[in-house]
Structure formats: C-alpha cells, structure tokens
Coordinates of C-alpha atoms in Angstrom, one line a residue:
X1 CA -13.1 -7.5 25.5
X2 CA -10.3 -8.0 27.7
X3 CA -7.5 -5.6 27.1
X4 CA -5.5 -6.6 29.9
X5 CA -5.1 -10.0 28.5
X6 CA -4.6 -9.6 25.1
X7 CA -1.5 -6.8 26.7
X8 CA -0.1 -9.7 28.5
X9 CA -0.2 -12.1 25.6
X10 CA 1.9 -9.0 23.3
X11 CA 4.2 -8.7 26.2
X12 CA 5.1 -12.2 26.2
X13 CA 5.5 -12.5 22.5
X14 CA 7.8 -9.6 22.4
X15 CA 9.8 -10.8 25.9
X16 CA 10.6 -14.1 23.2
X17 CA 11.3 -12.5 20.3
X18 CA 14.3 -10.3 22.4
X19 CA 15.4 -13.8 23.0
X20 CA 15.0 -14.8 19.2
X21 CA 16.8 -11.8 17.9
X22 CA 20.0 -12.9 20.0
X23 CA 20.7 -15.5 17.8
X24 CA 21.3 -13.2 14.7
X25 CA 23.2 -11.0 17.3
X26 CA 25.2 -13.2 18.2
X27 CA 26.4 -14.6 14.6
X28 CA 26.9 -10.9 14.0
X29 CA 29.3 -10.5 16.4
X30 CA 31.0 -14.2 15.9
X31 CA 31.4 -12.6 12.0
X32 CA 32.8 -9.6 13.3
X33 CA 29.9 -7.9 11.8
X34 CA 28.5 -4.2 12.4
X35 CA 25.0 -5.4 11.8
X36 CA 25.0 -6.9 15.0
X37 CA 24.5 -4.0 17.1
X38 CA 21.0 -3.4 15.4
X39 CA 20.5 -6.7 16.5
X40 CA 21.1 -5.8 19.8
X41 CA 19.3 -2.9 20.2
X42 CA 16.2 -4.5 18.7
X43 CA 16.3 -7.1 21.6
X44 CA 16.7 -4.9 24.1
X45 CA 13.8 -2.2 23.0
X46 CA 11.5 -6.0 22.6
X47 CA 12.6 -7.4 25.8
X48 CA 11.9 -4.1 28.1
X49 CA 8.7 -3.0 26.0
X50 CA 7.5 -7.2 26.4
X51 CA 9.1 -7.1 30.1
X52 CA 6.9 -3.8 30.7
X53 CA 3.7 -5.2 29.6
X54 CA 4.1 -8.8 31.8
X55 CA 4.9 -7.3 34.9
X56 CA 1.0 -6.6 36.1
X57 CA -0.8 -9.9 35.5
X58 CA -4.5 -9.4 34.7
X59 CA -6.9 -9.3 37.3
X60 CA -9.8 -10.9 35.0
X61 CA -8.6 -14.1 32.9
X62 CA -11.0 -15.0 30.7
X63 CA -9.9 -15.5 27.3
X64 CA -12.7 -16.0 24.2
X65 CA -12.7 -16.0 20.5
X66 CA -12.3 -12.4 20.3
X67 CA -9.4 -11.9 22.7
X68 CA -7.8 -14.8 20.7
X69 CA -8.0 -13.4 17.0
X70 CA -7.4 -10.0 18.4
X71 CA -3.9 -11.1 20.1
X72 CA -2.7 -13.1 17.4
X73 CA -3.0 -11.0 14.5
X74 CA -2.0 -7.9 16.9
X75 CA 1.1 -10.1 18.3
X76 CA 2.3 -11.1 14.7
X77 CA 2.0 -7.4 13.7
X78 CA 4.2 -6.4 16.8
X79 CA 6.2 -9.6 16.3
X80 CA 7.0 -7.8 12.6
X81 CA 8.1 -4.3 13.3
X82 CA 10.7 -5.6 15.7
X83 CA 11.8 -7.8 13.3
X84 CA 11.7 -5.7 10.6
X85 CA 14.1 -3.0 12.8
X86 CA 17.5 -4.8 12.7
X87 CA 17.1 -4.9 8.5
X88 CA 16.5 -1.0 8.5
X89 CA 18.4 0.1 11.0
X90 CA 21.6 -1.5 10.1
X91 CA 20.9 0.3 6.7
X92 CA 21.0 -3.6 5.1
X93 CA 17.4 -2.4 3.9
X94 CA 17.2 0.9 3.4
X95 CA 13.7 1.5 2.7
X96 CA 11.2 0.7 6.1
X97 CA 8.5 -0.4 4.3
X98 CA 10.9 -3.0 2.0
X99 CA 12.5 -4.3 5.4
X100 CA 8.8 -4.5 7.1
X101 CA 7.7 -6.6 3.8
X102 CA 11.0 -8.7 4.0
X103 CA 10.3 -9.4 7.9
X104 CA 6.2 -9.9 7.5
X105 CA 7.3 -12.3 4.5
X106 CA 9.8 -14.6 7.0
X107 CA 7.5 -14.5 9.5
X108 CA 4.5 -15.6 7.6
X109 CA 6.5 -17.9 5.5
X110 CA 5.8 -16.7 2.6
X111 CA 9.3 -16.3 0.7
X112 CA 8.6 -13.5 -1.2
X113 CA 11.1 -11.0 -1.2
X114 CA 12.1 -7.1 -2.0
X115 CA 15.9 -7.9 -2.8
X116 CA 17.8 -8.4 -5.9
X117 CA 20.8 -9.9 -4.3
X118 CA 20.7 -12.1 -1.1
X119 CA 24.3 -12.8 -1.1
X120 CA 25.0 -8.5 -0.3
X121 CA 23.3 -9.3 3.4
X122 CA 25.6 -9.9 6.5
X123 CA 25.4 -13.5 7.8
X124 CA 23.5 -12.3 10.3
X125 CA 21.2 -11.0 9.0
X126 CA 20.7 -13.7 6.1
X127 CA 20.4 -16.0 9.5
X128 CA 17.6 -13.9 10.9
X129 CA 15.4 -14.5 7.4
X130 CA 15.8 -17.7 7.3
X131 CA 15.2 -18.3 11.4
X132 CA 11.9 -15.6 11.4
X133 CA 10.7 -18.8 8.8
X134 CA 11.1 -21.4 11.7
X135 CA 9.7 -19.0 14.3
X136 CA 6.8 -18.3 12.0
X137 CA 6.2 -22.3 10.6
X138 CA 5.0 -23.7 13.6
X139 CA 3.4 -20.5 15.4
X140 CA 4.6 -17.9 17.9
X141 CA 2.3 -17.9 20.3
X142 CA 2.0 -21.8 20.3
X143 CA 5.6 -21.9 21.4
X144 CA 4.7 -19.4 23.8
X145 CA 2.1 -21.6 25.1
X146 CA 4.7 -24.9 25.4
X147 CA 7.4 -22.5 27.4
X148 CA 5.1 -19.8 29.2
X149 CA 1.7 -21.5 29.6
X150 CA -1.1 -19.1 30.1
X151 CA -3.5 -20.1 32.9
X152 CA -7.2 -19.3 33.7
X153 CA -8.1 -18.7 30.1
X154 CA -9.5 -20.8 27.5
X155 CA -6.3 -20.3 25.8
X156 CA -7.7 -23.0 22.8
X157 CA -8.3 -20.5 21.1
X158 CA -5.3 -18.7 20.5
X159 CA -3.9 -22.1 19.1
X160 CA -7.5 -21.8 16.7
X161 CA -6.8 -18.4 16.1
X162 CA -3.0 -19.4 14.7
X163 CA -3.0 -23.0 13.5
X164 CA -3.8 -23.3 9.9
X165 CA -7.0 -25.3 8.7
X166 CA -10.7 -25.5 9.1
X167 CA -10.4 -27.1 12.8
X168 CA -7.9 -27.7 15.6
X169 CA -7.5 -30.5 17.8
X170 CA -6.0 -31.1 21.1
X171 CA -3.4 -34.0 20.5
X172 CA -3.4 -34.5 24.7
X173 CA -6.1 -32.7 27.4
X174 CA -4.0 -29.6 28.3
X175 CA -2.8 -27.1 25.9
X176 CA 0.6 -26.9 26.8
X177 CA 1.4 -30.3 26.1
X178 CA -0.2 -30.2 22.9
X179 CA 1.8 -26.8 22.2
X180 CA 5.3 -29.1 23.4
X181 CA 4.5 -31.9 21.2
X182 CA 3.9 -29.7 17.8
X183 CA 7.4 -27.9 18.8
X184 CA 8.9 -31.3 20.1
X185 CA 8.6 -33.1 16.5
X186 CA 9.2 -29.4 14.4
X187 CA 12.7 -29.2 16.8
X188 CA 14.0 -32.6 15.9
X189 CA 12.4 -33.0 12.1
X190 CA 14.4 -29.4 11.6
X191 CA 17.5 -31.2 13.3
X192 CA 17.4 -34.3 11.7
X193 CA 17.3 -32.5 8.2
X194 CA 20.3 -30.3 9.2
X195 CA 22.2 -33.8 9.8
X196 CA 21.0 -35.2 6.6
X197 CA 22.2 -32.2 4.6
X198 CA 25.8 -31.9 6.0
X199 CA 26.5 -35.5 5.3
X200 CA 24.9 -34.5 1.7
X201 CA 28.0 -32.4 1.6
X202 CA 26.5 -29.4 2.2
X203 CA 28.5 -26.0 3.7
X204 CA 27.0 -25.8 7.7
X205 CA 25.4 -22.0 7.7
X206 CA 23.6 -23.5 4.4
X207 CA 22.3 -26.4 5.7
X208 CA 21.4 -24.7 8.8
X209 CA 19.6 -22.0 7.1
X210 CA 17.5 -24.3 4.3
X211 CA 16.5 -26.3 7.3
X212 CA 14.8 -23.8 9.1
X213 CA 13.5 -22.6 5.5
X214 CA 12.4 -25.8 4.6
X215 CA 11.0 -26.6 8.0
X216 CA 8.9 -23.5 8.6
X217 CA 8.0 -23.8 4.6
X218 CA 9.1 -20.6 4.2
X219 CA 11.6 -20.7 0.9
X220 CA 14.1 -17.4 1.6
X221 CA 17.2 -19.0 0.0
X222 CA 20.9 -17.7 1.0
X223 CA 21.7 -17.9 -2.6
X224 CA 20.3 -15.3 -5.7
X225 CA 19.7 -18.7 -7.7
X226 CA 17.7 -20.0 -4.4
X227 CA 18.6 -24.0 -4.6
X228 CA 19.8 -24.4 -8.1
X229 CA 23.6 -24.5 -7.2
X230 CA 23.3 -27.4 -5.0
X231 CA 24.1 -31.3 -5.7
X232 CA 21.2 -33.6 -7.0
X233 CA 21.4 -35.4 -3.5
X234 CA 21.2 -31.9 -1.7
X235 CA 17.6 -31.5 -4.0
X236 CA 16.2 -34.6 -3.3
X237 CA 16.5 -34.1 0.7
X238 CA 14.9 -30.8 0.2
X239 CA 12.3 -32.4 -1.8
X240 CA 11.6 -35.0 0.8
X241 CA 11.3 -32.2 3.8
X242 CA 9.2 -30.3 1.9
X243 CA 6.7 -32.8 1.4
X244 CA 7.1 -33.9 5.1
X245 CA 6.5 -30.7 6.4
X246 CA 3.8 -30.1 4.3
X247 CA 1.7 -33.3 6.4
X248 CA -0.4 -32.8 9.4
X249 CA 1.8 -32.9 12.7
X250 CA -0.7 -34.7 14.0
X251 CA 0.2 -38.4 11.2
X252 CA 3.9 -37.7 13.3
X253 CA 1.6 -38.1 16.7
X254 CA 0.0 -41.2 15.8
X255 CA 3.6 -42.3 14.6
X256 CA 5.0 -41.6 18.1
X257 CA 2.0 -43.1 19.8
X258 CA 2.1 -46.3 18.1
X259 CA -0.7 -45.6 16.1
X260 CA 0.4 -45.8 12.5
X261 CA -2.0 -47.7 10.8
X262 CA -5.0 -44.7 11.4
X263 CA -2.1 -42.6 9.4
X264 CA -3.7 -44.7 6.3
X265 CA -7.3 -43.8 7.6
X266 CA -6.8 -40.0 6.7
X267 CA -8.4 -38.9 3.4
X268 CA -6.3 -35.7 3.3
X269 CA -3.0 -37.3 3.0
X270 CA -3.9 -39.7 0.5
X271 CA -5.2 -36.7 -1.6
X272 CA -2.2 -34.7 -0.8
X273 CA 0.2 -37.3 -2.0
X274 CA -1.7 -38.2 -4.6
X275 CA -2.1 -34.6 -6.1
X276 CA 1.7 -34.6 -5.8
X277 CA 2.4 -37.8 -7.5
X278 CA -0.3 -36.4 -10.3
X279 CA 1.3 -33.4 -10.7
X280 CA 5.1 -34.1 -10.7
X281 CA 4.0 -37.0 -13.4
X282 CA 2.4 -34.2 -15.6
X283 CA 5.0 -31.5 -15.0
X284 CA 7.6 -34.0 -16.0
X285 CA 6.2 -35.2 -19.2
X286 CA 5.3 -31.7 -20.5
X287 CA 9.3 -29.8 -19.3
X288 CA 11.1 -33.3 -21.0
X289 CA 12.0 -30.8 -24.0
X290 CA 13.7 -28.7 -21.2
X291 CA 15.4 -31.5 -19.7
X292 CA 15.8 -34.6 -21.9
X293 CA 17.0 -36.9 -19.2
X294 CA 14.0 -38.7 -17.9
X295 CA 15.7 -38.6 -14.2
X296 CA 16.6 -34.7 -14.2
X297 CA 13.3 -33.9 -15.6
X298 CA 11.5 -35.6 -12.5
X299 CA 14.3 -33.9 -10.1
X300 CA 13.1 -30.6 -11.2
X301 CA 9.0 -31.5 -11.6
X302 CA 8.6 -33.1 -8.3
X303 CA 11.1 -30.2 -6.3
X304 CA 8.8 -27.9 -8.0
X305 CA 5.6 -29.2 -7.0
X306 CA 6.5 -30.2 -3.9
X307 CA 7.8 -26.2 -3.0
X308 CA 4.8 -24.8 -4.3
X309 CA 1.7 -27.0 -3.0
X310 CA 3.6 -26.7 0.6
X311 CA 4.1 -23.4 -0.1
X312 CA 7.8 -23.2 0.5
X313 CA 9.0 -21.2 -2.6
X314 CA 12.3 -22.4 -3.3
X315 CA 13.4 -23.1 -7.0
X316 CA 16.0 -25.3 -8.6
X317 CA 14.9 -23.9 -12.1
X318 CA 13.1 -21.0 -13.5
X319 CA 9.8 -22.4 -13.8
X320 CA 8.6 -19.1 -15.2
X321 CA 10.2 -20.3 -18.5
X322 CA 8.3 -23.8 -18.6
X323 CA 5.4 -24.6 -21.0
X324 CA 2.0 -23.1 -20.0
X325 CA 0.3 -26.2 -19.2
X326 CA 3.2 -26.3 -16.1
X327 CA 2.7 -23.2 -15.5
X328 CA -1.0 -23.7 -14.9
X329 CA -0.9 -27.1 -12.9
X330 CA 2.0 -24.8 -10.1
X331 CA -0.7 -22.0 -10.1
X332 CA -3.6 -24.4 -9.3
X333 CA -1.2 -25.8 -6.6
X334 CA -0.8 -22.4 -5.2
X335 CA -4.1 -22.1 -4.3
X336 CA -4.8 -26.2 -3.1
X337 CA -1.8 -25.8 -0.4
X338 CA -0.5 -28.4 1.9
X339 CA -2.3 -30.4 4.6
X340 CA -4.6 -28.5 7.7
X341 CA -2.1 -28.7 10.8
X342 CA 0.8 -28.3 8.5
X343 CA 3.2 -25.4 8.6
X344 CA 2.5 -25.0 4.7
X345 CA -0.1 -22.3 3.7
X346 CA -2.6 -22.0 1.0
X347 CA -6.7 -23.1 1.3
X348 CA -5.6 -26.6 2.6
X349 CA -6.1 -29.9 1.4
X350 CA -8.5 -30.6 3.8
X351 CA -10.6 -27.5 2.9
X352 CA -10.4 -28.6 -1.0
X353 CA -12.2 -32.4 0.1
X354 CA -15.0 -30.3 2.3
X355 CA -15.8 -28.4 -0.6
X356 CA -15.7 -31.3 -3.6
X357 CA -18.0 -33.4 -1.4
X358 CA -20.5 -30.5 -0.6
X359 CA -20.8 -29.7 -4.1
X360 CA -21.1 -33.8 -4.7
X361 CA -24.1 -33.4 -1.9
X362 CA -25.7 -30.8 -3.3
X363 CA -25.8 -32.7 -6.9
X364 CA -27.5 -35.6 -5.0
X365 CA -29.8 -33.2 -3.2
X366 CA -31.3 -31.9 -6.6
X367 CA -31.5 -35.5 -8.3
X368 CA -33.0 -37.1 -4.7
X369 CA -34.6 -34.2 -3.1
X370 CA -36.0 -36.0 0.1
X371 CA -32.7 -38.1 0.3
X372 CA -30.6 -37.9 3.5
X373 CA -26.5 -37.5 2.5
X374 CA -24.3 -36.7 5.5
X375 CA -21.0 -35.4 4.8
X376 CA -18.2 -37.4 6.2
X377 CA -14.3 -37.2 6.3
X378 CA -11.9 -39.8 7.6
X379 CA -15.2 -42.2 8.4
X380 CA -16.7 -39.0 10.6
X381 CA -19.4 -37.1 9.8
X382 CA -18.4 -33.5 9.8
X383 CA -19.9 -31.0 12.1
X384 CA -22.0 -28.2 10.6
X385 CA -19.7 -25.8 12.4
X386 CA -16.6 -26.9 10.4
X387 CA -18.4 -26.7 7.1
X388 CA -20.3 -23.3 7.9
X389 CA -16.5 -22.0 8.6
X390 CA -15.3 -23.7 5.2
X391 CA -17.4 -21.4 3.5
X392 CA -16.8 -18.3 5.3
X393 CA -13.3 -18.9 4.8
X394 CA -14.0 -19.2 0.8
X395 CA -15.9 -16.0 1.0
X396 CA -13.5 -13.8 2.6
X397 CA -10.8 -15.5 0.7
X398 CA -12.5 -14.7 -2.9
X399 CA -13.3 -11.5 -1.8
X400 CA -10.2 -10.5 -0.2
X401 CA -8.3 -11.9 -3.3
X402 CA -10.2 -9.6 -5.9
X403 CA -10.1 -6.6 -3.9
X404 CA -6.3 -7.5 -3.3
X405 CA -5.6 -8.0 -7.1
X406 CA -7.6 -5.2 -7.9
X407 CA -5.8 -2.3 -5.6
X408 CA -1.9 -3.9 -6.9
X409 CA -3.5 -3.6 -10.4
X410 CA -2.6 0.3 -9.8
X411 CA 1.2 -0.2 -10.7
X412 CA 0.3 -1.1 -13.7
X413 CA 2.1 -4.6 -14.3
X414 CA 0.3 -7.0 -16.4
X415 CA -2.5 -9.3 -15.3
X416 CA -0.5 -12.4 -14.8
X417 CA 2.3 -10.1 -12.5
X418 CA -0.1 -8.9 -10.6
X419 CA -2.7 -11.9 -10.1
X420 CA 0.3 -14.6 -9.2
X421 CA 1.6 -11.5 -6.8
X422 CA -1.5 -11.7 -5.2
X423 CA -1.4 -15.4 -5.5
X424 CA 2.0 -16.1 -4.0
X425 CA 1.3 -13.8 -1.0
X426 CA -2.4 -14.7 0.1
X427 CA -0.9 -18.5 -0.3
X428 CA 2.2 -17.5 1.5
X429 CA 4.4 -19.4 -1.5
X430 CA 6.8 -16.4 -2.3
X431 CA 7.7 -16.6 -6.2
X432 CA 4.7 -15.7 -9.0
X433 CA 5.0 -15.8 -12.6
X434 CA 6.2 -13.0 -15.0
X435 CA 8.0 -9.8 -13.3
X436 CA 7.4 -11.9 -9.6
X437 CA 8.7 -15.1 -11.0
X438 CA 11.9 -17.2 -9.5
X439 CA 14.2 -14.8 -11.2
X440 CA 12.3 -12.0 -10.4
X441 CA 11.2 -9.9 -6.9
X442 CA 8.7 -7.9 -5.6
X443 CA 11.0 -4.7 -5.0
X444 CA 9.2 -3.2 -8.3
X445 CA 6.0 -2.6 -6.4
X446 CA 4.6 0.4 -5.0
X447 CA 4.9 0.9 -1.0
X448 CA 0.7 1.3 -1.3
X449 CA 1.1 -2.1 -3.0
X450 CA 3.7 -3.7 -1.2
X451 CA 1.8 -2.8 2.0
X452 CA -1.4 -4.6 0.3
X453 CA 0.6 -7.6 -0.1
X454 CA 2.0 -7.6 3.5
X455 CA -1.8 -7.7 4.8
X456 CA -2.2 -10.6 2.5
X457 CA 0.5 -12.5 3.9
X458 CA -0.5 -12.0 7.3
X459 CA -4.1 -12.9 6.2
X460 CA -3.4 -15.9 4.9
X461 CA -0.9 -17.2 7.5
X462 CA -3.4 -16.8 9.9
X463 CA -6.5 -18.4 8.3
X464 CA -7.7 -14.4 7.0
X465 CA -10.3 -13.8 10.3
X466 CA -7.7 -12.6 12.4
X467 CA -6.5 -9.9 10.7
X468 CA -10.0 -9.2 9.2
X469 CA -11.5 -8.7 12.6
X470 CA -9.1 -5.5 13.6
X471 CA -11.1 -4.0 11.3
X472 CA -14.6 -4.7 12.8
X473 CA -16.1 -2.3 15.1
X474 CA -18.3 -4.6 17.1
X475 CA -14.8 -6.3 18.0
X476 CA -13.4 -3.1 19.9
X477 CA -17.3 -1.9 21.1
X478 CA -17.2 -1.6 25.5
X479 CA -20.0 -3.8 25.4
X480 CA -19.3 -7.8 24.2

C-alpha cells in the first residue's frame, strides 16, 4: 500500500478544512463572539499539521482501490476531530465524545444531534454545523480533486471510494472536471435556494444556514422546533430543494448539456418521484385527523417524505405522534434513500431497482430454468460487477445493522429507540422515532453507544467498505 500517498491526500484534506474553519472564525469575530478563537486555533493546528504532510510529494504515485478506501474513510475521520475541536474547546460542548458525534453527524449529513437546545450555540458555531453539512453533501476529497487535482494516480477511485451508489461515472474524461462540475451545480443550486428563501421572507443567517442544510441533506436546524416556525412559502421551498437535491447530479449534467430528454430515460428517477408522490398521498390521507385542511395536511406529508427519503432530517411536525401506518411508510423511507449520485444517503434508489429485478430474475429462472433473462437498467444491461457489489453492499449493510442495533441495545431503551437510532444514523437521516424522535435527541445514549453510532454514520456516508476495510488486516499487510 502506498503510505506516502494516502499521507498526502490527509494533508491536503486537513490544509482545506483550515480554510473551511475560517468562515465560522470569522462570523465569530463579526458577532463579537469568544468562540471564535477556538475557531482559530483549530485552523491553525489543521493548516500546519495538513501543510506538514504536503510539503514532500510522494516519490511513487500509484493510487488503487485500497489507497482510495483507505484515504477516504481515514481523511473523513481526521476531517472530524478538527472539526469536532472548536465545539469542545470553546466549552459550547462540553463533553468530547458529544462534540465528536455532533461534528461526524454534520459531516456525514446525518442530522442527528446530542443537544437539547440549538438556540444556546454562538452564531458561529451554529454556522459551522450547518456548513460541515455542505462540506460533507457533495464530498471532501471530490472538492479537493476540482481545486487541488492529484496527478499520476488513478485518483477514480477516491471519487468511488466517496460518491454514494453502486457505480460512478465520469461526467467528462478527466477527473477534475468531473469533480468542478458536481461542485459547479451544488455551488449555484445552494445559491439560488438562498435567493429564493430571502425573498420568501426569510431572516439572512437562516436562509443561509437551511441552504447549506438542505443542499448537503443534512437537516441540523438553527431552531429547537427545526422548520416548524417558518411560513408555508418558506416549507414549500424547502420541500422542493429537498427533493432536488435528492436527484442524481448527473439529470442537472444532461440539463446543462442539452440533453434533457435522456433525463426521462432514467428508471431511478421515475421510481424516486414516484415513491414520493406514493408516499406523501398515503401519509396525507392517514394524518387528515391531525390536520383537517386538505392543503396543510399535504404541506406536512410531502415535507416529511421528502426530508426523510433524501435523508435530510428536518421536521415541520412531530411525526413521532402520527398514526402508525405513517410511521411505518417514513421508516421504510429511511432505509430506500434518495437517488445514487445524490448527496442524500440511505441504500439508494438505484440499489432498491437492482435488487427487485434480481429477485424478478430469479423467479423466472426457477419457472424457465434453461431461459436466458439479462438484467437491464435505463435500456443497459447491467454489468455483473455492479450487481456482485449490490449484494455485498446488502450483506455488510444487514450485518452491520444487527450488530449495530444489538451493541446500542445495552442502554436499555426500547426496541423501537434503539432500532430507528440505528436506522437514522446508518441512513444518515438524523431524527428516529420514540426517545430519538423530532422532539427528542440522541444526548441520552451512552459514549460506548454514541461512538457505535458515529461509525454508523461514517459507514453509511461512505457506501460502508471504507470504513470496514481499516479493520482488515490484509489491507495494512507489507505485501499487496
């Protein structure tokens, strides 16, 4: 394995975030507030630590599947100490291991959070939850790849390593301007839902910080009642991002391309809207004892479905209090998630078609033995290295869940606590049911358990190999 690679990629990552962390810093000191100093600090240990590591380049550049997982999952680990520090060490969150869960959760986009009231943080450092969601959505070392380009190294597969779904594409030949492209439409989608917000009426740190929420689909609100005190109009917008954000950024290439009409060739985003359609219907008819008008009742289903199938998290209602059969169609959405290529979590949408028409092809195997049934998506017939990586992904992700669910099951909460815990984290969604619900937190748990969750979150943001290959020891052997 190449060490001296995977150094230089951590150095890099950490030389950004110094840069990222001097936004918060410099809010702080705008504010006036004391906070900002951790801020500072934190940049300055990331930048010379990062600076450090860059300043002897590699002499061998080859860069494989290993070197990849390896330097993602141990980037985003580095990536969330530093940016757990400034929480801690401005005493904002006392606790190390509650500030690490806070930071891991932001970056990871998961939402889920230790703290029982948001409105006590500094702006600063409410700014820095919402931006670690933005830095997170899209993927850190992919915007390190459109700034700081890494040459001589099949550097593909650190984009593979990162990029949720069951396959990655190059949108152009060369990496980097695949890596500008994904940034270039996440920068001015972001910006043009900032805009759309203030002329909603909305204050400008709010709108700036749901923005980079929404856009990263992470769902840490500014507020204790997460979006329930804004206007109808303000709900709606959200709404619509959410479910934007939740598409593959490659339908916005095609759009910029000219190339529109293949949007309607993609079988994954006519599933995904249609599961939302589906599901806000359903959620609408069974709440319209909760909400009698017809028009409010949709305003809450479809805000609902479309935070938790995109894996946002936010929550204009305790949904914890709805009818069961609501409660089960949100929990089946935590686990179908939003499109491959997204920045939503959960198994995919794409990964939920795979595995309906294998099943469907393995029915027609056992009624037509000798018949011949390729498996095809979007007119293409699928390549037996996507579907063998489809059920590896199932695997580890049914294993990792029970084991997960099993271990948090210490605490002692009940079954539904601790299974939508598991849920919301694994699915980077943020709120559960019960204790974890919209109302509720995750400060309750544990640090054992809270520290099970945080590997869960980083697991499922990065497609669960990544992380689970740290612990593998053919991965670390001399000899490849």
């Amino acid at each position: 394995m190449n060490h001296s690679m995977i150094r230089y990629v951590l150095g890099a990552v950490l030389c950004f975030e110094s840069i990222f962390l001097c936004l918060p810093m410099l809010i702080g000191f705008i504010c006036g507030e004391r906070s900002a100093f951790a801020f500072l600090i934190c940049a300055a240990a990331s930048l010379v630590i990062g600076g450090i590591m860059v300043l002897k380049k590699p002499k061998r550049t080859d860069f494989y599947a290993t070197e990849g997982f390896v330097s993602v999952s141990v980037s985003w680990i580095a990536m969330s100490i530093f940016g757990a520090l400034p929480f801690w060490i401005s005493r904002e969150i006392p606790k190390l291991e509650d500030a690490l869960f806070e930071a891991i959760s932001g970056f990871t986009t998961t939402g889920a959070s230790i703290l029982n009231n948001v409105e006590a943080l500094s702006r600063c450092c409410i700014f820095w939850r919402s931006f670690t969601h933005w830095i997170g959505g899209m993927g850190v070392l992919v915007f390190v790849l459109a700034i700081f380009p890494l040459r001589g190294g099949n550097v593909m597969f650190l984009m593979k390593a990162e990029s949720p779904g069951p396959s990655v594409e190059k949108l152009v030949p060369r990496v980097k301007n695949t890596a500008m492209i994904l940034y270039g439409v996440y920068t001015v989608m972001t910006i043009v839902e900032f805009v759309l917000l203030m002329i909603a009426g909305m204050r400008p740190f709010d709108a700036i910080n749901l923005s980079l929420a929404t856009a990263g689909t992470g769902g840490f609100g500014i507020l204790n009642d997460s979006a329930a005190s804004y206007t109808s109009a303000q709900q709606v917008i959200l709404t619509v991002f959410m479910i934007l954000f939740g598409v593959n950024f490659n339908v916005y290439y095609l759009i910029l391309v000219k190339r529109a009409k293949d949007i309607w060739h993609s079988e994954e985003l006519k599933a995904y809207l249609g599961i939302i359609l589906a599901s806000g219907l359903l959620i609408a008819y069974n709440i319209r004892r909760i909400f009698p008008d017809p028009l409010e009742a949709l305003k809450h289903s479809f805000f609902q479905v479309a935070s938790i199938i995109t894996t946002t998290g936010f929550s204009t209602a305790d949904f914890n209090a709805w009818p069961s059969f609501s409660c089960a169609i949100l929990v089946l959405l935590m686990f179908c998630g939003a499109c491959a290529g997204s920045t939503g979590g959960g198994m995919k949408v794409s990964r939920i078609i795979i595995m309906v028409k294998t099943a469907v092809k393995e029915i027609f195997t056992i009624k037509h033995p000798h018949g011949v049934k390729t498996l095809k998506v979007d007119g293409r017939v699928l390549e037996h290295e996507t579907i063998r990586s489809v059920n590896t992904f199932v695997v580890i992700y049914a294993l990792l869940f029970a084991g997960s669910v099993l271990l948090v099951s210490l605490d002692d909460f009940d079954f539904t606590t601790n299974f939508t815990a598991v849920a919301a984290t694994i699915n980077n969604i943020g709120p559960g049911l019960s204790v974890v619900g919209p109302a509720g937190n995750f400060g309750g748990f544990s640090a054992f358990s809270k520290l099970v969750l945080m590997f869960d979150m980083l697991a499922g943001r990065l497609e669960l190999l990544p992380m689970i290959v740290l612990f593998s020891p053919l991965v670390w052997s001399k000899h490849r």
